[in-house]
Coordinates of C-alpha atoms and ligand atoms in Angstrom, one line a residue:
Chain A
X1 CA 70.6 92.8 168.4
X2 CA 72.0 92.4 171.8
X3 CA 71.2 95.0 174.2
X4 CA 73.2 96.7 177.3
X5 CA 72.4 94.5 180.1
X6 CA 71.2 95.6 183.3
X7 CA 72.7 94.3 186.5
X8 CA 70.8 93.0 189.9
X9 CA 73.5 95.0 191.6
X10 CA 73.2 93.1 195.4
X11 CA 76.3 94.1 197.2
X12 CA 77.9 91.5 196.6
X13 CA 77.7 91.8 192.8
X14 CA 78.2 95.2 193.1
X15 CA 81.4 95.4 195.4
X16 CA 83.2 92.5 193.1
X17 CA 82.1 94.8 189.9
X18 CA 84.0 97.9 190.9
X19 CA 87.3 95.7 191.7
X20 CA 86.7 94.1 187.9
X21 CA 86.4 97.1 186.3
X22 CA 89.1 98.8 188.2
X23 CA 91.6 95.8 186.9
X24 CA 90.0 95.6 183.5
X25 CA 90.0 99.4 182.6
X26 CA 93.5 99.9 183.9
X27 CA 94.8 96.7 182.0
X28 CA 93.0 98.1 179.0
X29 CA 94.7 101.3 179.1
X30 CA 98.2 99.5 179.9
X31 CA 97.7 97.4 176.9
X32 CA 97.6 100.4 174.7
X33 CA 101.0 101.0 175.1
X34 CA 101.9 97.6 173.5
X35 CA 104.0 97.7 170.6
X36 CA 104.7 101.7 171.4
X37 CA 106.4 101.8 174.6
X38 CA 109.7 103.8 175.3
X39 CA 111.9 100.6 175.2
X40 CA 111.1 97.0 174.3
X41 CA 111.8 96.0 178.1
X42 CA 108.6 98.2 178.5
X43 CA 106.7 97.0 175.8
X44 CA 107.4 93.4 177.9
X45 CA 106.6 95.4 180.9
X46 CA 103.4 96.6 180.8
X47 CA 101.9 93.7 178.5
X48 CA 103.0 91.6 181.8
X49 CA 101.2 94.3 184.0
X50 CA 98.1 94.3 181.7
X51 CA 97.9 90.8 181.6
X52 CA 97.9 90.3 185.8
X53 CA 94.8 93.2 185.4
X54 CA 93.0 91.3 183.1
X55 CA 93.4 88.3 184.9
X56 CA 92.0 89.6 188.3
X57 CA 89.4 91.3 186.1
X58 CA 88.0 88.0 184.3
X59 CA 88.2 85.7 187.8
X60 CA 86.1 88.6 189.3
X61 CA 83.4 89.1 187.0
X62 CA 82.9 85.1 186.9
X63 CA 82.1 85.4 190.5
X64 CA 80.1 88.4 189.9
X65 CA 78.2 86.4 187.5
X66 CA 78.1 83.7 189.9
X67 CA 77.0 86.3 192.5
X68 CA 74.1 87.6 191.1
X69 CA 73.0 84.1 190.0
X70 CA 71.5 84.8 186.2
X71 CA 74.5 82.8 184.2
X72 CA 76.1 86.1 183.1
X73 CA 79.6 85.2 181.6
X74 CA 82.8 87.9 182.4
X75 CA 82.1 88.7 179.0
X76 CA 78.9 89.7 179.6
X77 CA 79.8 92.3 182.2
X78 CA 82.7 93.5 180.1
X79 CA 81.0 93.8 176.4
X80 CA 77.4 94.7 177.7
X81 CA 77.4 97.7 180.2
X82 CA 77.7 101.1 179.0
X83 CA 79.8 103.7 180.8
X84 CA 76.7 104.4 183.4
X85 CA 76.7 100.7 183.7
X86 CA 80.7 100.7 184.2
X87 CA 82.1 100.9 188.5
X88 CA 85.5 101.7 188.1
X89 CA 87.3 104.4 189.8
X90 CA 88.4 107.8 187.4
X91 CA 91.8 107.4 188.2
X92 CA 92.2 103.8 185.9
X93 CA 90.2 105.6 183.4
X94 CA 92.3 108.8 182.7
X95 CA 93.9 108.7 179.3
X96 CA 97.6 107.6 179.4
X97 CA 99.2 110.7 178.8
X98 CA 103.4 110.1 178.3
X99 CA 105.1 107.5 180.1
X100 CA 105.3 109.5 183.0
X101 CA 101.3 109.7 183.4
X102 CA 101.1 105.6 183.2
X103 CA 104.0 105.1 185.4
X104 CA 102.2 107.2 187.9
X105 CA 98.8 106.5 187.4
X106 CA 100.0 102.4 187.8
X107 CA 102.0 103.5 190.8
X108 CA 99.1 105.0 192.4
X109 CA 96.9 102.5 191.9
X110 CA 99.6 99.6 192.7
X111 CA 99.8 100.8 196.1
X112 CA 96.2 101.1 196.9
X113 CA 95.9 97.8 195.3
X114 CA 98.7 95.9 197.2
X115 CA 97.5 97.0 200.7
X116 CA 93.9 96.6 199.5
X117 CA 94.5 92.9 197.8
X118 CA 96.6 91.7 201.3
X119 CA 93.9 92.9 203.5
X120 CA 91.3 90.6 201.3
X121 CA 93.5 87.8 201.8
X122 CA 91.2 87.9 205.4
X123 CA 87.7 88.1 203.8
X124 CA 85.1 85.6 205.0
X125 CA 84.2 85.0 201.0
X126 CA 86.6 82.2 200.1
X127 CA 86.2 83.0 196.6
X128 CA 86.8 86.5 197.3
X129 CA 90.5 85.7 199.4
X130 CA 91.6 83.6 196.6
X131 CA 91.5 86.1 194.0
X132 CA 93.1 88.2 196.8
X133 CA 95.9 86.3 197.6
X134 CA 96.7 85.5 193.5
X135 CA 96.6 89.5 193.0
X136 CA 98.3 90.6 196.0
X137 CA 101.5 88.6 194.4
X138 CA 100.7 90.2 190.9
X139 CA 100.2 94.1 192.9
X140 CA 103.7 93.5 194.5
X141 CA 105.2 93.4 191.3
X142 CA 103.7 96.5 190.0
X143 CA 104.2 98.2 193.0
X144 CA 108.0 97.5 192.7
X145 CA 108.1 98.1 188.9
X146 CA 106.2 101.5 189.2
X147 CA 108.5 102.8 191.9
X148 CA 111.5 101.9 190.5
X149 CA 110.5 104.2 187.5
X150 CA 108.8 107.0 190.0
X151 CA 112.4 107.3 191.3
X152 CA 114.0 107.0 187.8
X153 CA 112.0 109.6 186.3
X154 CA 112.1 112.1 189.7
X155 CA 115.5 111.6 190.2
X156 CA 116.6 111.6 186.3
X157 CA 116.9 114.6 184.2
X158 CA 114.8 118.1 184.5
X159 CA 112.8 116.8 182.0
X160 CA 112.2 113.8 183.4
X161 CA 111.1 115.3 186.7
X162 CA 108.9 118.0 185.4
X163 CA 106.6 115.4 183.6
X164 CA 106.2 113.2 186.4
X165 CA 105.6 116.1 188.4
X166 CA 102.9 117.5 186.3
X167 CA 101.0 113.6 186.0
X168 CA 101.2 113.7 189.9
X169 CA 99.7 117.0 190.3
X170 CA 97.2 116.0 187.7
X171 CA 96.3 112.6 189.1
X172 CA 96.5 113.0 192.8
X173 CA 92.8 114.7 192.6
X174 CA 91.7 110.7 191.7
X175 CA 93.4 108.7 194.5
X176 CA 90.5 110.2 197.5
X177 CA 88.3 107.7 195.3
X178 CA 90.3 104.6 196.0
X179 CA 89.2 104.9 199.6
X180 CA 85.4 105.8 198.9
X181 CA 82.8 103.3 200.5
X182 CA 79.1 103.6 200.2
X183 CA 76.2 101.9 202.8
X184 CA 76.7 99.0 200.6
X185 CA 80.3 98.3 201.1
X186 CA 80.0 99.3 204.5
X187 CA 77.7 96.3 205.1
X188 CA 79.9 93.7 203.3
X189 CA 82.8 95.2 205.6
X190 CA 80.4 94.7 208.8
X191 CA 80.0 91.1 207.4
X192 CA 83.6 90.0 207.3
X193 CA 83.5 90.1 203.4
X194 CA 85.0 93.6 202.6
X195 CA 87.7 95.4 204.2
X196 CA 87.7 98.7 205.8
X197 CA 89.1 101.3 203.3
X198 CA 89.4 104.0 205.2
X199 CA 92.1 101.9 207.6
X200 CA 94.1 102.1 204.4
X201 CA 94.8 105.3 203.8
X202 CA 97.8 106.1 206.0
X203 CA 99.5 103.0 205.2
X204 CA 98.9 104.0 201.8
X205 CA 100.1 107.8 201.8
X206 CA 103.2 106.5 203.5
X207 CA 104.6 103.6 201.2
X208 CA 103.5 106.3 198.3
X209 CA 105.4 109.3 200.2
X210 CA 108.5 107.2 200.8
X211 CA 109.1 106.3 197.2
X212 CA 107.9 109.8 196.2
X213 CA 110.9 111.1 198.6
X214 CA 113.3 108.9 197.6
X215 CA 112.2 110.6 194.2
X216 CA 112.9 113.5 194.8
X217 CA 109.2 114.6 194.4
X218 CA 106.7 116.2 196.9
X219 CA 103.5 114.9 198.0
X220 CA 100.7 116.5 197.6
X221 CA 98.4 117.8 200.3
X222 CA 94.8 116.4 199.8
X223 CA 92.4 118.8 198.3
X224 CA 89.3 118.5 196.1
X225 CA 89.1 115.0 195.3
X226 CA 87.4 114.0 192.0
X227 CA 84.4 111.2 192.5
X228 CA 82.1 109.4 190.4
X229 CA 83.0 106.1 188.8
X230 CA 81.6 104.2 191.6
X231 CA 78.0 105.4 190.7
X232 CA 78.7 105.3 187.1
X233 CA 79.1 109.0 186.7
X234 CA 82.5 109.2 184.7
X235 CA 84.8 111.1 182.5
X236 CA 84.3 111.3 178.7
X237 CA 87.5 109.3 178.4
X238 CA 85.3 105.8 179.4
X239 CA 83.1 105.9 176.7
X240 CA 86.0 106.1 174.2
X241 CA 88.0 103.3 175.6
X242 CA 84.4 100.8 176.1
X243 CA 83.5 101.9 172.0
X244 CA 86.9 100.8 171.5
X245 CA 87.0 97.4 174.0
X246 CA 83.2 96.5 172.8
X247 CA 83.1 97.2 169.0
X248 CA 83.4 93.6 167.7
X249 CA 80.8 92.0 170.0
X250 CA 78.4 95.0 168.9
X251 CA 79.1 95.2 165.6
X252 CA 77.7 90.9 165.1
X253 CA 76.3 90.4 168.5
X254 CA 75.2 87.1 169.8
X255 CA 78.5 85.3 168.0
X256 CA 80.4 83.2 170.1
X257 CA 84.3 84.2 169.5
Chain B
X1 CA 120.3 98.1 180.9
X2 CA 118.6 99.3 178.1
X3 CA 121.8 100.6 176.0
X4 CA 124.8 97.5 175.8
X5 CA 128.2 98.9 176.3
X6 CA 128.8 96.6 172.7
X7 CA 129.8 99.4 170.2
X8 CA 132.7 97.4 169.0
X9 CA 133.4 96.1 165.8
X10 CA 134.1 92.9 165.0
X11 CA 138.1 93.1 165.6
X12 CA 139.7 93.9 162.6
X13 CA 142.6 91.6 162.3
X14 CA 140.3 88.4 163.4
X15 CA 137.9 87.7 160.5
X16 CA 140.4 89.1 158.0
X17 CA 141.1 85.1 157.7
X18 CA 140.2 85.2 154.2
X19 CA 143.2 82.8 153.8
X20 CA 142.7 80.0 152.0
X21 CA 143.5 77.3 154.8
X22 CA 141.2 79.6 157.4
X23 CA 138.3 79.8 155.5
X24 CA 138.8 75.9 154.7
X25 CA 139.8 75.0 158.6
X26 CA 136.0 76.7 159.0
X27 CA 134.5 75.3 156.3
X28 CA 135.5 71.3 157.8
X29 CA 133.3 72.7 161.1
X30 CA 130.8 73.4 159.4
X31 CA 130.7 70.2 157.2
X32 CA 131.0 68.3 160.5
X33 CA 128.3 69.9 162.1
X34 CA 130.3 71.7 164.5
X35 CA 128.4 74.7 166.3
X36 CA 130.2 78.0 165.9
X37 CA 130.5 80.0 169.0
X38 CA 130.5 83.9 169.4
X39 CA 134.4 83.7 170.6
X40 CA 135.4 81.3 167.5
X41 CA 137.0 82.6 164.4
X42 CA 134.8 83.0 161.2
X43 CA 135.2 84.6 157.8
X44 CA 134.1 88.3 157.6
X45 CA 131.4 87.1 155.3
X46 CA 130.0 84.6 157.6
X47 CA 129.4 87.2 160.4
X48 CA 127.8 89.9 158.2
X49 CA 125.8 87.6 156.6
X50 CA 124.1 86.1 160.2
X51 CA 123.8 89.7 161.7
X52 CA 121.9 90.4 159.1
X53 CA 119.9 87.9 158.6
X54 CA 119.5 87.9 162.9
X55 CA 119.1 91.4 163.3
X56 CA 116.1 91.1 160.2
X57 CA 114.6 88.3 162.1
X58 CA 114.7 90.7 165.2
X59 CA 113.3 93.4 163.4
X60 CA 110.2 91.4 162.2
X61 CA 109.3 90.0 165.4
X62 CA 109.4 93.9 166.6
X63 CA 107.3 95.4 163.7
X64 CA 105.3 92.8 164.2
X65 CA 104.5 93.7 166.9
X66 CA 102.5 96.2 165.4
X67 CA 99.4 94.6 163.3
X68 CA 98.1 92.3 166.0
X69 CA 98.3 94.9 168.1
X70 CA 96.0 96.8 165.8
X71 CA 93.5 94.8 167.8
X72 CA 94.6 94.3 171.4
X73 CA 92.1 96.9 172.2
X74 CA 89.2 95.8 170.1
X75 CA 89.3 91.2 170.5
X76 CA 86.3 90.3 171.5
X77 CA 86.4 88.9 174.7
X78 CA 88.3 88.7 177.4
X79 CA 90.0 85.0 176.7
X80 CA 91.0 86.6 173.0
X81 CA 92.5 90.1 174.5
X82 CA 94.5 88.3 177.3
X83 CA 95.8 85.6 174.8
X84 CA 96.5 88.3 171.8
X85 CA 98.2 89.9 174.2
X86 CA 100.6 87.5 175.5
X87 CA 101.0 86.8 172.2
X88 CA 102.2 89.8 170.9
X89 CA 104.3 90.2 174.0
X90 CA 106.0 87.0 173.2
X91 CA 106.9 88.8 169.7
X92 CA 108.3 91.4 171.9
X93 CA 110.7 89.0 173.9
X94 CA 111.8 87.1 170.1
X95 CA 112.9 90.6 169.4
X96 CA 114.9 90.9 172.6
X97 CA 116.1 87.4 172.3
X98 CA 117.4 87.7 168.9
X99 CA 118.9 91.2 169.1
X100 CA 121.0 89.8 171.9
X101 CA 121.7 87.0 169.3
X102 CA 123.0 89.6 166.9
X103 CA 125.0 91.4 169.6
X104 CA 127.2 88.2 170.3
X105 CA 128.3 89.1 166.8
X106 CA 129.7 92.4 167.9
X107 CA 127.0 94.9 166.8
X108 CA 124.7 96.5 169.2
X109 CA 121.1 96.8 169.6
X110 CA 121.2 100.5 169.2
X111 CA 123.0 100.1 166.0
X112 CA 120.8 97.3 164.5
X113 CA 117.5 99.1 165.9
X114 CA 119.2 102.6 164.3
X115 CA 119.3 101.0 160.9
X116 CA 115.6 99.6 161.0
X117 CA 114.3 103.4 162.0
X118 CA 116.1 104.8 159.3
X119 CA 115.0 102.6 156.6
X120 CA 118.4 100.6 156.2
X121 CA 117.3 97.4 157.1
X122 CA 115.1 95.1 156.0
X123 CA 112.1 92.9 157.9
X124 CA 109.4 90.3 156.7
X125 CA 107.4 91.7 154.0
X126 CA 104.4 90.0 155.8
X127 CA 104.1 93.1 158.5
X128 CA 103.5 95.6 155.9
X129 CA 99.9 94.4 155.1
X130 CA 96.8 95.9 157.1
X131 CA 94.9 93.8 160.2
X132 CA 91.0 94.9 158.8
X133 CA 89.1 92.6 160.9
X134 CA 89.2 90.3 163.9
X135 CA 89.6 87.3 161.6
X136 CA 92.8 88.9 160.5
X137 CA 94.3 87.6 163.9
X138 CA 93.0 84.3 163.6
X139 CA 95.2 84.4 159.9
X140 CA 98.2 85.7 161.0
X141 CA 98.7 83.4 163.9
X142 CA 97.7 80.7 161.8
X143 CA 99.6 81.3 158.4
X144 CA 102.1 83.8 159.4
X145 CA 103.0 82.0 162.2
X146 CA 103.0 78.8 160.7
X147 CA 105.0 80.1 157.9
X148 CA 107.5 81.5 160.7
X149 CA 107.6 78.1 162.2
X150 CA 108.5 76.6 158.7
X151 CA 111.3 79.1 158.2
X152 CA 112.6 78.5 161.5
X153 CA 112.2 74.5 162.4
X154 CA 115.5 74.2 160.0
X155 CA 117.2 77.4 161.7
X156 CA 117.2 75.4 165.4
X157 CA 120.0 73.5 163.7
X158 CA 121.7 76.3 162.0
X159 CA 125.7 76.6 162.4
X160 CA 125.8 79.4 164.6
X161 CA 125.2 78.3 168.3
X162 CA 123.5 81.5 169.8
X163 CA 121.0 81.7 166.7
X164 CA 120.3 77.6 166.9
X165 CA 119.5 78.2 170.6
X166 CA 117.4 81.2 170.1
X167 CA 115.2 79.5 167.4
X168 CA 114.9 76.4 169.9
X169 CA 113.0 79.0 172.0
X170 CA 111.3 80.6 169.9
X171 CA 110.0 77.6 167.6
X172 CA 107.7 76.4 170.7
X173 CA 106.4 79.6 171.5
X174 CA 105.7 80.0 167.5
X175 CA 103.9 76.9 167.4
X176 CA 101.6 77.6 170.2
X177 CA 100.6 81.2 168.3
X178 CA 100.0 79.0 165.2
X179 CA 97.3 76.7 167.5
X180 CA 95.8 79.7 169.1
X181 CA 95.5 81.2 165.6
X182 CA 94.2 78.0 164.1
X183 CA 91.9 77.9 166.9
X184 CA 90.6 81.3 166.6
X185 CA 89.6 80.4 162.5
X186 CA 87.9 77.4 163.7
X187 CA 85.5 79.5 165.7
X188 CA 84.7 81.7 163.3
X189 CA 84.2 79.2 160.7
X190 CA 81.9 77.6 163.1
X191 CA 80.5 80.6 163.9
X192 CA 77.3 82.5 161.9
X193 CA 77.3 84.0 158.5
X194 CA 79.4 87.4 159.5
X195 CA 81.7 85.3 160.8
X196 CA 82.9 82.6 158.4
X197 CA 82.7 85.9 155.5
X198 CA 85.0 87.6 158.0
X199 CA 87.3 84.4 157.9
X200 CA 87.4 83.8 154.5
X201 CA 88.0 87.3 153.6
X202 CA 91.3 87.3 155.6
X203 CA 92.3 84.2 153.9
X204 CA 92.3 85.8 150.8
X205 CA 93.8 88.9 151.9
X206 CA 96.6 86.8 153.9
X207 CA 97.4 84.0 152.0
X208 CA 99.8 84.9 148.8
X209 CA 101.2 87.4 151.0
X210 CA 102.4 84.4 153.3
X211 CA 103.6 82.3 150.6
X212 CA 105.9 85.4 149.6
X213 CA 107.3 85.2 153.2
X214 CA 109.6 82.1 151.9
X215 CA 111.4 84.8 149.7
X216 CA 112.1 84.7 146.1
X217 CA 111.8 81.9 143.9
X218 CA 115.2 79.6 144.1
X219 CA 116.0 80.7 140.6
X220 CA 116.4 84.1 141.6
X221 CA 117.3 83.9 145.3
X222 CA 121.0 85.7 146.1
X223 CA 122.1 84.4 149.2
X224 CA 120.9 80.9 149.8
X225 CA 124.1 79.1 147.8
X226 CA 126.4 80.5 150.6
X227 CA 124.2 80.5 153.4
X228 CA 123.8 77.0 152.2
X229 CA 127.2 76.0 152.4
X230 CA 127.7 77.5 155.9
X231 CA 124.4 75.8 157.0
X232 CA 122.7 79.0 157.9
X233 CA 120.0 77.6 155.4
X234 CA 118.9 74.0 155.1
X235 CA 116.2 74.4 152.5
X236 CA 115.5 76.2 149.7
X237 CA 112.7 79.1 149.2
X238 CA 110.6 76.8 147.4
X239 CA 111.2 74.1 149.1
X240 CA 109.8 75.4 152.2
X241 CA 107.0 77.3 150.4
X242 CA 105.9 73.8 149.5
X243 CA 106.5 72.2 152.8
X244 CA 103.8 75.2 154.1
X245 CA 101.6 74.7 151.0
X246 CA 101.2 71.0 151.9
X247 CA 100.7 71.6 155.2
X248 CA 98.1 74.2 155.2
X249 CA 95.8 73.2 152.4
X250 CA 94.5 70.8 154.4
X251 CA 93.7 72.8 157.1
X252 CA 92.0 75.4 155.3
X253 CA 89.9 72.8 154.0
X254 CA 89.0 71.5 157.2
X255 CA 88.0 74.8 157.8
X256 CA 85.9 74.9 154.9
X257 CA 87.5 77.9 153.4
X258 CA 88.6 78.0 149.8
X259 CA 91.9 79.2 149.1
X260 CA 92.1 81.9 146.6
X261 CA 94.3 80.1 144.0
X262 CA 92.1 78.9 140.7
X263 CA 95.2 76.8 140.1
X264 CA 95.7 75.1 143.4
X265 CA 95.8 71.2 142.5
X266 CA 96.8 68.5 144.0
X267 CA 99.3 66.1 142.2
X268 CA 98.8 62.4 142.9
X269 CA 102.3 61.8 141.5
X270 CA 104.2 63.9 144.0
X271 CA 102.1 64.4 146.7
X272 CA 102.4 67.9 146.5
X273 CA 99.5 70.8 145.9
X274 CA 100.5 72.8 143.3
X275 CA 99.9 76.4 143.6
X276 CA 99.4 79.2 140.9
X277 CA 101.8 82.1 139.8
X278 CA 102.9 84.0 142.7
X279 CA 103.1 87.8 142.1
X280 CA 106.2 89.1 142.7
X281 CA 105.8 92.9 141.6
X282 CA 103.4 92.9 144.4
X283 CA 106.7 91.3 146.5
X284 CA 109.2 93.9 145.2
X285 CA 106.8 96.7 145.8
X286 CA 106.7 95.8 149.4
X287 CA 110.3 95.1 149.7
X288 CA 110.6 98.3 148.3
X289 CA 108.9 100.3 150.7
X290 CA 105.7 100.3 148.9
X291 CA 103.5 97.9 150.7
X292 CA 100.1 99.1 152.0
X293 CA 101.7 99.8 155.6
X294 CA 105.3 100.1 155.2
X295 CA 105.2 104.1 155.9
X296 CA 102.9 103.3 158.8
X297 CA 105.0 100.7 160.6
X298 CA 108.6 102.8 160.4
X299 CA 106.4 105.9 161.3
X300 CA 104.7 103.9 164.6
X301 CA 108.4 102.7 165.2
X302 CA 110.1 105.7 165.2
X303 CA 107.4 107.6 166.8
X304 CA 107.6 105.3 170.2
X305 CA 111.8 105.3 169.8
X306 CA 111.3 109.4 169.6
X307 CA 108.8 109.9 172.2
X308 CA 110.5 107.0 174.5
X309 CA 114.0 109.3 174.1
X310 CA 113.5 111.4 177.5
X311 CA 112.6 108.4 179.1
X312 CA 115.8 106.6 178.0
X313 CA 118.2 109.6 178.9
X314 CA 116.3 109.8 182.5
X315 CA 117.4 106.1 183.1
X316 CA 120.9 106.7 182.0
X317 CA 121.2 110.0 184.2
X318 CA 119.5 108.2 187.1
X319 CA 122.0 105.0 187.0
X320 CA 124.6 107.3 186.5
X321 CA 123.7 109.5 189.5
X322 CA 123.4 106.4 191.4
X323 CA 126.5 105.2 190.6
X324 CA 128.2 108.5 191.2
X325 CA 126.6 108.1 194.7
X326 CA 127.8 105.2 195.4
X327 CA 131.6 105.2 194.7
X328 CA 131.4 109.0 196.9
X329 CA 130.0 106.9 199.9
Ligands
FE2_401 FE1 108.0 85.2 166.7
FE2_402 FE1 109.8 85.0 163.9
FE2_403 FE1 104.5 84.2 167.0

């Protein structure tokens, strides 16, 4: 029986895995909608965004494998780490809930990722810069798509307004973690490989607020922020997601698929 | 955007043209391989037949998302996950494309979808079978998409223009799906024992239902004659089924798999693979709503529709507000 891997988390490997895990877990969540969306156009759109994110994850995992230098593949990272080994932010593993909640989660993340990848295009790490150039274009679409829905739902009916407002209140406490940096990341910032996330926060807030205003929604004040995902302390939701994601490989380990 | 303002029924005056001279003129166009376009005059029965066929096809694409969607979150590699998700997304695109083709005949997508949700409309019987292992995803791509291609390639020459054009695009994607499915089967059959067993088991379960996809045997088929005359249908059910069997049996052999038909044999004289008796009782039961997944499939579509109602209402309400604001400005 193959076993959960222990990754040699050098700063670059850890940094890359964190971004890869964000993308994979959010992409996986979006893919759960496929065939069940409120309208067929959204089945298409949510699948599109899921594909973008899974694609980003694959490039990042592949790079993490190279950076680690142990010959690990994208699937080793995705299928052979458990909850404690995953490094994504808590926001992306939150359950889909209703369409408002899924859209709001996407909206909050996409606004972050859009700014983030745009800044990362200037990374001194050529691979990350290349991934950033591709991801930034994709996230610009996610920003637009999710933003249009936030406005429609916020300024739609009383019910849609109530639903998206509730989602906003529920999910806001998960936004602080997007901007968290530990010592290992700060070293990469100094080396010109990573970007200073704290520098993105004001712009993120302004961009998000502009859409929320148009949606007749009140931007929450920053109160207590949940965190832990970056060090593998997750919500209870992630384990179930991974059980599903990893099921086949764990049932028949060591096979080529 | 999401609802089409196309609720109009076919013009009452228009295809009451069941008068002999007009019908004859219409048939002459068909015989001359002329393409019929949405604004052309056409017999009411032609319109009705095509609306039914195209909408059933659209429903099949949409319901077909469910059995395969069942494995997106469990795909055994990221490459397979992305490919499967893209495939299911393609099927959704086919559904949308086909509803749009059906709408050109005067029935709105809303109305057609409603027929699906209330159980009035049919969709392909194959999607009422469950996907139980990863190998089912390979088998569906290889066999179900393969059978769909056999059915649909002749439809690229269907007399109704919008349907024919939809099929050209759809067929390209279906053949990509078919190759992708077969490639999953190749991988499994080259794999370890558990994987080979999984592949054989999937073939055992999907083979006969796939043969049923072509519909009842020619002797018992209701619609074929008129559809053939109108060049909606170019080959009979049995002809298409035979083409499928002939194409697929060697592929199964290449995989080292056994077809679950003890009577299957190659006829040297005809050059065709002869297959055993199809269980048409099973087919009738599935069509009647008693397949293993009929209830689940309809329930899933109804659930998505019901849970999406408030979203669609919000989109509409917002569009109206915006419109009113623009008008006021
Ligand atoms: Fe299709
Ligand atoms: Fe199809
Ligand atoms: Fe297909």
